Short mmCIF file of C-alpha atoms in Angstrom, two decimals:
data_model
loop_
_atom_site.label_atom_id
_atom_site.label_comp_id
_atom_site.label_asym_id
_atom_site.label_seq_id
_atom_site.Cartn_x
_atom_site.Cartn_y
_atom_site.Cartn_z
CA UNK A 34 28.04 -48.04 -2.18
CA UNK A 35 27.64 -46.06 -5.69
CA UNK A 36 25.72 -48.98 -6.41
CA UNK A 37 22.94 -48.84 -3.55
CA UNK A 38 22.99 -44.87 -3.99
CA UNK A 39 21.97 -45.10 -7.54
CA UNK A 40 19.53 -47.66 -7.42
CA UNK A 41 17.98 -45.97 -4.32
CA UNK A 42 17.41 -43.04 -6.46
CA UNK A 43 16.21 -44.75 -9.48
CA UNK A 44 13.45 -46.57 -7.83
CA UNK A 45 13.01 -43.20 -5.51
CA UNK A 46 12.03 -41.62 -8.68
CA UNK A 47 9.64 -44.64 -10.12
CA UNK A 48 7.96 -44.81 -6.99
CA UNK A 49 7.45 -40.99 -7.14
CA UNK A 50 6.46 -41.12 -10.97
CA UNK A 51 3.86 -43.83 -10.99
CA UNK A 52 2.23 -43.54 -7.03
CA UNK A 53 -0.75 -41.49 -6.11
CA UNK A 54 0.97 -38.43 -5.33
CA UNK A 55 0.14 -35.64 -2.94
CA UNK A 56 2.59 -32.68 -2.94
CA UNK A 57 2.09 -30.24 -0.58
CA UNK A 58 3.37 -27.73 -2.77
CA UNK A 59 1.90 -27.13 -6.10
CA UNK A 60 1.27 -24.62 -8.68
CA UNK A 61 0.02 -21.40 -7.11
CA UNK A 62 1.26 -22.22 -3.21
CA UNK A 63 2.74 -19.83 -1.25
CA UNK A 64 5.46 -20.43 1.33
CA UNK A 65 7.00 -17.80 3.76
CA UNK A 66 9.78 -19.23 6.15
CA UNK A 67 11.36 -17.28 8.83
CA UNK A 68 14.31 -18.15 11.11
CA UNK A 69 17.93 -18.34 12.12
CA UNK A 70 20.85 -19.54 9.88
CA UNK A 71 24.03 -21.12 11.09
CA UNK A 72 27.76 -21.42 9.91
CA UNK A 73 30.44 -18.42 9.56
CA UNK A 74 30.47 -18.30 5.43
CA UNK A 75 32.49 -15.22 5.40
CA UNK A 76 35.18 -14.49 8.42
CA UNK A 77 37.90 -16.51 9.82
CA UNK A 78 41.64 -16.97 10.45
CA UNK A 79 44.26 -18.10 12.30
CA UNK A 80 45.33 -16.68 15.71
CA UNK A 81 41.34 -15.45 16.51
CA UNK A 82 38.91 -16.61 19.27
CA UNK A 83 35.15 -16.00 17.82
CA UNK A 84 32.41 -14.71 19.89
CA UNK A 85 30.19 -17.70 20.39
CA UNK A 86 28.12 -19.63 16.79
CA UNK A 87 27.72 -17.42 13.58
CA UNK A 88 24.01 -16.94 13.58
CA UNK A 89 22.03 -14.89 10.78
CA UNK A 90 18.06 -13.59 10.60
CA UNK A 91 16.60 -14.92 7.28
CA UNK A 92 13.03 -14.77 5.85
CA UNK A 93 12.26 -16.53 2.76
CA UNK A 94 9.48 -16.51 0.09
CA UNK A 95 8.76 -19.75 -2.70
CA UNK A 96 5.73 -18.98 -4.88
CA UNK A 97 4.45 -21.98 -7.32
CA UNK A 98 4.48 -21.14 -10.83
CA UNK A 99 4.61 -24.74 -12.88
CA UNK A 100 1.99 -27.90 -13.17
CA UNK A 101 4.00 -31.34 -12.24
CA UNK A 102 6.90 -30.78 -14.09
CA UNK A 103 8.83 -34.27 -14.16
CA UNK A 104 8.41 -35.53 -10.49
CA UNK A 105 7.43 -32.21 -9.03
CA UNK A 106 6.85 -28.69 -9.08
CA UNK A 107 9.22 -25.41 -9.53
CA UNK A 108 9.04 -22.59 -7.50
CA UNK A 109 10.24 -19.09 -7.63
CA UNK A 110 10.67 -15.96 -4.94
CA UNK A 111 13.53 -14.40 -2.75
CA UNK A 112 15.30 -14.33 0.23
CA UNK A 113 16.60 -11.58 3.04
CA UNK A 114 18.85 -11.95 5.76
CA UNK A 115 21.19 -10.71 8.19
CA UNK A 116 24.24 -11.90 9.99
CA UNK A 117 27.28 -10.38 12.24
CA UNK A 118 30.32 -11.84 13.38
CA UNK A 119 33.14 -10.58 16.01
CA UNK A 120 36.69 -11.63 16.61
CA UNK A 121 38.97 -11.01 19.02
CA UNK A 122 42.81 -12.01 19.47
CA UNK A 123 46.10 -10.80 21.15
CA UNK A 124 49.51 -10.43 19.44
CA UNK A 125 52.67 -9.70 21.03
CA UNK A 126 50.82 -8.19 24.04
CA UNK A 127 48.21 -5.66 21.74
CA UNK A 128 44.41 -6.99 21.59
CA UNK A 129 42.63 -6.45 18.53
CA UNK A 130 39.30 -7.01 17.44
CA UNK A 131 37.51 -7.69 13.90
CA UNK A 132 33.52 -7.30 13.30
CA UNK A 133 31.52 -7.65 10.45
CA UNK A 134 27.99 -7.83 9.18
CA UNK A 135 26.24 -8.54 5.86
CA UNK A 136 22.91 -8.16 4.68
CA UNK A 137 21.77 -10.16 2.07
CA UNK A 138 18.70 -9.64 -0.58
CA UNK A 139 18.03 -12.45 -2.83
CA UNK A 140 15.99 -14.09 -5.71
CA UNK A 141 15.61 -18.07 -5.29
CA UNK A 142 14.22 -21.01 -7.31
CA UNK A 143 13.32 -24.61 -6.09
CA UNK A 144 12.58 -27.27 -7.08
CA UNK A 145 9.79 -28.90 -4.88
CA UNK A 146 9.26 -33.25 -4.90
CA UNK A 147 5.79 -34.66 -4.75
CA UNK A 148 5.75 -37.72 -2.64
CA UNK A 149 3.45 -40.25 -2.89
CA UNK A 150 0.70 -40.01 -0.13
CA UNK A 151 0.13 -39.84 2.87
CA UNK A 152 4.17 -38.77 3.33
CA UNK A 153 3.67 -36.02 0.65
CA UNK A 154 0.95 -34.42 2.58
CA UNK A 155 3.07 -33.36 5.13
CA UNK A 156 7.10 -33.69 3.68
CA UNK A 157 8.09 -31.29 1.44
CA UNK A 158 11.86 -31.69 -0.20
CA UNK A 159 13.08 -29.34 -2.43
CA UNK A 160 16.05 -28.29 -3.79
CA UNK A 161 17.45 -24.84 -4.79
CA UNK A 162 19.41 -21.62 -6.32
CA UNK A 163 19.86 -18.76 -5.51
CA UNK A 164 21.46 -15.54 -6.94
CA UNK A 165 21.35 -11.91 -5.48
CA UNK A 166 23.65 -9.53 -3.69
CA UNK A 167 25.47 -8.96 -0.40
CA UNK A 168 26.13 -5.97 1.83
CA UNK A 169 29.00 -6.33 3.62
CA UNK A 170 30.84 -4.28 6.46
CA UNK A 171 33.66 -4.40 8.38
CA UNK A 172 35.27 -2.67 11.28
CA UNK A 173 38.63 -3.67 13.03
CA UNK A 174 40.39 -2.27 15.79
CA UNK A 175 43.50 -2.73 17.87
CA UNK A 176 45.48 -1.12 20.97
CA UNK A 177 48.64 -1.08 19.21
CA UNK A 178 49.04 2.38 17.96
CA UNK A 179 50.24 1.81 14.73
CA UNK A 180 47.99 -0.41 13.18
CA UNK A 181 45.62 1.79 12.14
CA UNK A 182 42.76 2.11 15.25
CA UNK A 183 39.43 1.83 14.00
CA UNK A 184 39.60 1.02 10.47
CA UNK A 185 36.05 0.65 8.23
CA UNK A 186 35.20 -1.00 5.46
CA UNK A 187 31.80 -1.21 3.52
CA UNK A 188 31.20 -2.95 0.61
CA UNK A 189 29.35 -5.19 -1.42
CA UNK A 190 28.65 -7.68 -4.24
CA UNK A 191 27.02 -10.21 -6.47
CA UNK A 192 26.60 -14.06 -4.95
CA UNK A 193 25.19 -17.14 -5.98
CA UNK A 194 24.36 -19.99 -3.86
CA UNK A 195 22.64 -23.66 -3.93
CA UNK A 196 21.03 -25.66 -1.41
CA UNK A 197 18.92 -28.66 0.04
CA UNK A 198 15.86 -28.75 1.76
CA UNK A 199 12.73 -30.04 3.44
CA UNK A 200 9.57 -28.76 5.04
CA UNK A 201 7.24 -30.54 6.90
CA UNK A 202 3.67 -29.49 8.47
CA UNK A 203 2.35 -30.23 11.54
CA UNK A 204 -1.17 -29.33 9.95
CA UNK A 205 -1.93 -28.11 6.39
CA UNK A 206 -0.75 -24.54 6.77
CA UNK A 207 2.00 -24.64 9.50
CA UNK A 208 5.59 -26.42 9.54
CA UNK A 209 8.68 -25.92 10.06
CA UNK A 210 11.74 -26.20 7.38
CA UNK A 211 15.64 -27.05 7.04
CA UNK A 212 18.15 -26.43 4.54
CA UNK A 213 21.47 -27.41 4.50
CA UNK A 214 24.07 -25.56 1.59
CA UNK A 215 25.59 -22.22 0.35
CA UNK A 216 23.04 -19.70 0.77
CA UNK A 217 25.59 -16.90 0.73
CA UNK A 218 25.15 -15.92 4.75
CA UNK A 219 24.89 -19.68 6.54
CA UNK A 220 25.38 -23.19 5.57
CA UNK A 221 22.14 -24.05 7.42
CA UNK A 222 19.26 -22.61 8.06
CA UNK A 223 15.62 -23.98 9.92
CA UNK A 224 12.90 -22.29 11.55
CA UNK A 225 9.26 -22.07 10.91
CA UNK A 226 6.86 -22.42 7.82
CA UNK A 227 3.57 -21.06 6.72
CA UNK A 228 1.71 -22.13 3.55
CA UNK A 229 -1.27 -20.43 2.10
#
């Protein structure tokens, strides 16, 4: 299997070296996505029900700053989001519930693949880093009277992430993306894309 994996991406990279290429993303393109992530990065335990799917806001920017560098192009910008999360549970006959929210505010780099035509013109995979910082909040509250009713916390601090992605257009300036990884709020994260 290590085999067919690595010879996959050797002749994934020839073909991408040597074919007439058409990258959809290229010095001096500009890409804003905005959507929904997914995944509960930061709260959990044992003994808790959730309140439904972790879901976070996120709006991303990739500007492209290199000529074909290897078998693509690299890309800079940043990254903004916000998520929430609640938890509930019952001990010994007292209820409690847990909350939390972070906002995040990040600079990112890709790493963008040109494809060989006429997939290039509308697939875009990348991949990516991302370091910024986190602000974090949390609020938890109980009905047993010694636990300390409505507790508050606010915080924050300094993350780094990586991820995986993809765009593809429907037409030259309109798409949608995907990205599956650490991205400090969600593991995964799609909604739509506009190029210009």
């Amino acid at each position: 299997m290590k085999k067919i994996f690595a010879s996959s991406v050797i002749i994934f990279i020839t073909y991408s070296s040597f074919a007439q290429n058409s990258s959809v993303f290229e010095k001096g393109t500009n890409v804003i996505n905005a959507g929904i992530g997914l995944g509960n990065v930061y709260w959990g335990g044992t003994g808790y029900s959730n309140s439904g799917l972790p879901i976070s806001l996120q709006a991303s920017f990739d500007h492209g700053i290199t000529d074909k560098l290897g078998i693509g192009y690299i890309g800079v910008g940043g990254i903004v989001g916000y998520t929430s999360y609640k938890f509930t549970g019952n001990d010994a006959g007292y209820s409690y519930t847990y909350t939390g929210t972070g906002i995040l505010i990040a600079a990112r780099a890709t790493y963008h693949f040109a494809l060989a035509a006429p997939i290039g013109e509308k697939l875009d995979p990348y991949v990516g880093v991302l370091a910024g910082y986190v602000i974090a909040s949390s609020s938890y509250s109980s009905t047993f009277a010694s636990s300390g009713y409505g507790i508050y916390n606010k915080g924050g601090a300094v993350a780094a992430g990586a991820f995986v992605g993809a765009h593809y257009y429907f037409i030259p300036n309109f798409g949608v993306h995907a990205e599956l990884g650490y991205n400090i709020i969600s593991v995964f994260n799609t909604g739509i894309t506009f190029k210009f």
